Backbone as numpy.savetxt, mean C-alpha at the origin, in Angstrom:
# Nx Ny Nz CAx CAy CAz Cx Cy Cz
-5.73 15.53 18.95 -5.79 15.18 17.53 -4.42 14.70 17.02
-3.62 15.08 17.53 -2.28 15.27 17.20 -1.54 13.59 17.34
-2.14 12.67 18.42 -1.85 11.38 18.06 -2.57 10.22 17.48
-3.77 10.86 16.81 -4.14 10.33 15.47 -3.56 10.76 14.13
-2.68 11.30 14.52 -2.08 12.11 13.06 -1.54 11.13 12.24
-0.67 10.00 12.38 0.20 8.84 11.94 -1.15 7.54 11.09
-2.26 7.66 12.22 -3.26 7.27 11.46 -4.33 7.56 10.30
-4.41 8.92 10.48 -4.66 10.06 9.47 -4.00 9.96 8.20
-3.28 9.91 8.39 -2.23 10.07 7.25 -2.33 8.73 6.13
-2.14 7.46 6.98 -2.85 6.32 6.85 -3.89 6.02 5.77
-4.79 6.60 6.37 -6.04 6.76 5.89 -5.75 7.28 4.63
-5.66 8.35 4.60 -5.69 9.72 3.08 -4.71 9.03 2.53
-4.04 7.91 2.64 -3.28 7.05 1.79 -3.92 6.50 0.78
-4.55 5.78 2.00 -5.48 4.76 1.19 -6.90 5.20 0.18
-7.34 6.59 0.71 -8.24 6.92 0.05 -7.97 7.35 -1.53
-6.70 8.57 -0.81 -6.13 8.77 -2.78 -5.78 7.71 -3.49
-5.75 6.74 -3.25 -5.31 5.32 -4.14 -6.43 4.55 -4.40
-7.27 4.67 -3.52 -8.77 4.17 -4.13 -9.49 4.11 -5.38
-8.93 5.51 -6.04 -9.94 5.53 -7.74 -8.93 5.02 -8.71
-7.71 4.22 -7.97 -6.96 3.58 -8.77 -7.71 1.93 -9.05
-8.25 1.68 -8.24 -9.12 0.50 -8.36 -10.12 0.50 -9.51
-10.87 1.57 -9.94 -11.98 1.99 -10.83 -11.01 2.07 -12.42
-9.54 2.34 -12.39 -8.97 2.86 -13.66 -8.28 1.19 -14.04
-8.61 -0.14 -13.11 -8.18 -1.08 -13.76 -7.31 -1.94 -12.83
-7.19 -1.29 -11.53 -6.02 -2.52 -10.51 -6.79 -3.29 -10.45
-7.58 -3.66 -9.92 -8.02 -4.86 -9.60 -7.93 -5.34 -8.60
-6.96 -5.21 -7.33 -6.10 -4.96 -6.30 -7.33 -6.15 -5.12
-8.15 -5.29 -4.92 -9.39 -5.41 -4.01 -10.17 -6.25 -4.50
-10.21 -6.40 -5.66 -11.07 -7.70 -6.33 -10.64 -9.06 -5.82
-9.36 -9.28 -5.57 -8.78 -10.35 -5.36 -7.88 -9.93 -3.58
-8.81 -10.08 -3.25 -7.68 -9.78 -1.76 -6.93 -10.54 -1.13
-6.95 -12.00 -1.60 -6.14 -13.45 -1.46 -4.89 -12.98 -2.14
-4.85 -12.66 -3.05 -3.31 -12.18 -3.91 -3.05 -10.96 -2.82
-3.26 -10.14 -3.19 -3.28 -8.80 -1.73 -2.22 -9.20 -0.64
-3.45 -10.17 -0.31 -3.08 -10.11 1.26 -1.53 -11.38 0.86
-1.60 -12.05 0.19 0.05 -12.77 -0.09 0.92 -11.90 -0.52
1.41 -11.26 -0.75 2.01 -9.75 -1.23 2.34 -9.25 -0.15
1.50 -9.18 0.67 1.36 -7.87 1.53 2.27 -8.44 3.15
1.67 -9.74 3.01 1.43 -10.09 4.35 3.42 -10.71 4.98
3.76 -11.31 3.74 5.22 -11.79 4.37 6.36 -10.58 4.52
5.89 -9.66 3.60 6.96 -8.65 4.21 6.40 -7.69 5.32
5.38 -7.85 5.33 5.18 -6.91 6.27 5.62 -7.64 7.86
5.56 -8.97 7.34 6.22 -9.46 9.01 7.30 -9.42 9.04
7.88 -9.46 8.01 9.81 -8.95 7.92 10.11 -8.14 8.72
9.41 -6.69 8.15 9.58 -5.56 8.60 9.18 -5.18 10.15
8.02 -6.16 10.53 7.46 -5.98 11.97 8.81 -5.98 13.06
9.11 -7.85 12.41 10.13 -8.47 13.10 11.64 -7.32 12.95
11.82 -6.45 11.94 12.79 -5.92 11.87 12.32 -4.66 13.13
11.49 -3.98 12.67 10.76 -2.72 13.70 11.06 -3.42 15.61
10.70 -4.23 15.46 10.45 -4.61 16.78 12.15 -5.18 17.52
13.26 -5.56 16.93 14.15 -5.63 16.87 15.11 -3.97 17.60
15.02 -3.23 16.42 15.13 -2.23 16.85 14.34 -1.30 18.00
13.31 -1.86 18.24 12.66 -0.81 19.14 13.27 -1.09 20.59
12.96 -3.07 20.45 13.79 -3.18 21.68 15.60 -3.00 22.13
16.29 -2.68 20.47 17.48 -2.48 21.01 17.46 -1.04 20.89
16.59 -0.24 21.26 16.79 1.47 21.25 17.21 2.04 20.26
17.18 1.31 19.06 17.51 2.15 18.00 16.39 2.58 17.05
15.33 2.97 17.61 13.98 3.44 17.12 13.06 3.51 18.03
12.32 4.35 17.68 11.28 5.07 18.88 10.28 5.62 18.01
9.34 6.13 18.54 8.15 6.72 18.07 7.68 7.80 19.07
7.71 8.59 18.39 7.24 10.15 19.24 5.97 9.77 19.71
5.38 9.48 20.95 4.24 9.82 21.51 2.95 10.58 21.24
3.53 11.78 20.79 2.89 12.98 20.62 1.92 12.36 19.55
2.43 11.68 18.35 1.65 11.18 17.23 1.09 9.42 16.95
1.33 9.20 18.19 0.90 7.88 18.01 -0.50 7.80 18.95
-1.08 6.48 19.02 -2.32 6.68 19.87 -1.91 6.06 21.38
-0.75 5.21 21.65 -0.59 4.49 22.78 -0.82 3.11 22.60
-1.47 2.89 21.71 -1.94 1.51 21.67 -1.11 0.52 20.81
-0.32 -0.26 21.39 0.99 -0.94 21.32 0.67 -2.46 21.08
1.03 -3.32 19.62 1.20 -4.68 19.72 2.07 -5.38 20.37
2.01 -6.48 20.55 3.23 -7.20 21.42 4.66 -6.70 21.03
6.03 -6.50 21.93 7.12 -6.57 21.13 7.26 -4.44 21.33
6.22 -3.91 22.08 5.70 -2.18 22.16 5.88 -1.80 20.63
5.23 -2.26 19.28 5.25 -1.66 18.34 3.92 -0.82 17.94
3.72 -0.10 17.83 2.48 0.56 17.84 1.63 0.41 16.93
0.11 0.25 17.17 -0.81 -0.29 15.65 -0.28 0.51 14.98
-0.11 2.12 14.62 0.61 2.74 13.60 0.84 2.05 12.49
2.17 1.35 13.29 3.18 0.99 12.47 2.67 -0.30 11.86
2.00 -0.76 12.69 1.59 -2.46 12.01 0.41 -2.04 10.85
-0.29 -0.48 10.74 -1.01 -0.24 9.78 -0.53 0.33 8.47
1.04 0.74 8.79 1.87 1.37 8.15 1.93 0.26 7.03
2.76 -0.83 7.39 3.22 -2.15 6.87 1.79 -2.60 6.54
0.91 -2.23 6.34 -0.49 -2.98 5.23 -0.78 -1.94 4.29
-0.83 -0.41 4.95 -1.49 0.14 3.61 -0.79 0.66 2.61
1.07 1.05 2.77 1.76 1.36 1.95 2.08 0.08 0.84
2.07 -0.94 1.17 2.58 -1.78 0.53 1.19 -1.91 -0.71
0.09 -1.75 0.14 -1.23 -1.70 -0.39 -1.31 -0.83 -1.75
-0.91 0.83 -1.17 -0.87 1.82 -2.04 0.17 1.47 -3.10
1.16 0.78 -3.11 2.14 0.63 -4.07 1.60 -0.27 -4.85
0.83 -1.52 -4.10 0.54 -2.86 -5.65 -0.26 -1.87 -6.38
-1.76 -1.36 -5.40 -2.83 -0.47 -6.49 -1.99 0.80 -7.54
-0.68 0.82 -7.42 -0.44 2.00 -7.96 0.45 0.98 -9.18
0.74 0.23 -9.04 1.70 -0.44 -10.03 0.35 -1.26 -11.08
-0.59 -1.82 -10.14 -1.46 -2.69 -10.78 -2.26 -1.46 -11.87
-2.77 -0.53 -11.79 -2.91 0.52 -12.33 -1.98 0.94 -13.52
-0.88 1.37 -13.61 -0.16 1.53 -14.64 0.17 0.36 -15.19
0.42 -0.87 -14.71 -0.14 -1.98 -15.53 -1.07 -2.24 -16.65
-2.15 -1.73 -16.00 -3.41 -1.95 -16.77 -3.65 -0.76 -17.78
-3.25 0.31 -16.92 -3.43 1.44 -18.28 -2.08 1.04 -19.34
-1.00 0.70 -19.23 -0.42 0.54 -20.27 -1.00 -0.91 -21.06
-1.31 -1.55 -20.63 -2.02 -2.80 -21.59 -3.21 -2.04 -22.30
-3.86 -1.18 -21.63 -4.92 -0.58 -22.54 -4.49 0.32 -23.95
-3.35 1.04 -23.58 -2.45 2.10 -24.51 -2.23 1.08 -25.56
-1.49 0.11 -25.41 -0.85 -0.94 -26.00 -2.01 -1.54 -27.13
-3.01 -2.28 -26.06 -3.91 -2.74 -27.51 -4.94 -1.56 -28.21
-4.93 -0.08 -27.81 -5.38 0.80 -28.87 -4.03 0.85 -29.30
-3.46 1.48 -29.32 -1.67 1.65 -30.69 -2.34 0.36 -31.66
-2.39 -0.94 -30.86 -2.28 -1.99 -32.10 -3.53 -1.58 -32.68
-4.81 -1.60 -32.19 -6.13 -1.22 -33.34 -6.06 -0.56 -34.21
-5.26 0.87 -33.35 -5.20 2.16 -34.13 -4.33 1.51 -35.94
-3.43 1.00 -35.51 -2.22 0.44 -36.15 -3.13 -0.59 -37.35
-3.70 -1.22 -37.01 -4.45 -2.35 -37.73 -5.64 -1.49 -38.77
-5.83 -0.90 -38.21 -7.13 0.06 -38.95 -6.53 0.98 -39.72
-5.41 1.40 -39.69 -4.27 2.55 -40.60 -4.22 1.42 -41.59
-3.87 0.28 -41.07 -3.44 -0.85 -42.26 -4.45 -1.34 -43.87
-5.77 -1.36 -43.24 -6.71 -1.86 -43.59 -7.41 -0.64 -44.50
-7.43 0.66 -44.18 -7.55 1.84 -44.62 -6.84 2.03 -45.61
């Protein structure tokens, strides 16, 4: 079990960030924006990961990975790492986005209806 753990983790990422979609990201509605967001840094970071792995200055414990290695020995892990955090961060920003635009135009109603009163 113990080298699905990195993927696990993964996962329960993505799930707690899920009912952020329902409160207004939008995130998943549009997965063309998503995936442009997502997709050039995450090859930054590949190309940076893979850099280091081959000059020994990074490794990955065994114990928690599955073995199963993209070109360059970077492990899916990591190449799932670099999609769903970046993932969890737009849905978490796109979210407080949207709830503050919602705050925003009740204040103004609220505000308009004090007026009119």
């Amino acid at each position: 079990m113990d080298d699905w753990q990195y993927l696990i983790v993964m996962a329960l990422c993505v799930a707690v960030t899920i009912p952020l979609e329902f409160l207004g990201a939008r995130v998943y509605r549009d997965p063309g924006t998503a995936l442009r967001s997502i997709l050039p840094v995450a090859a930054v970071f590949l190309v940076w990961d893979a850099i280091a792995i081959a000059g020994s200055v990074w490794s990955y414990n065994p114990r928690y990975v599955t073995g199963l290695d993209l070109p360059l020995d970077i492990p899916i892990e990591e190449f799932v790492f670099f999609l769903v955090i970046p993932l969890c961060a737009l849905l978490t920003y796109s979210c407080v986005e949207a709830l503050t635009d919602r705050w925003k135009a009740f204040v103004a109603r609220r505000n308009t209806m004090e007026r009119t009163s």
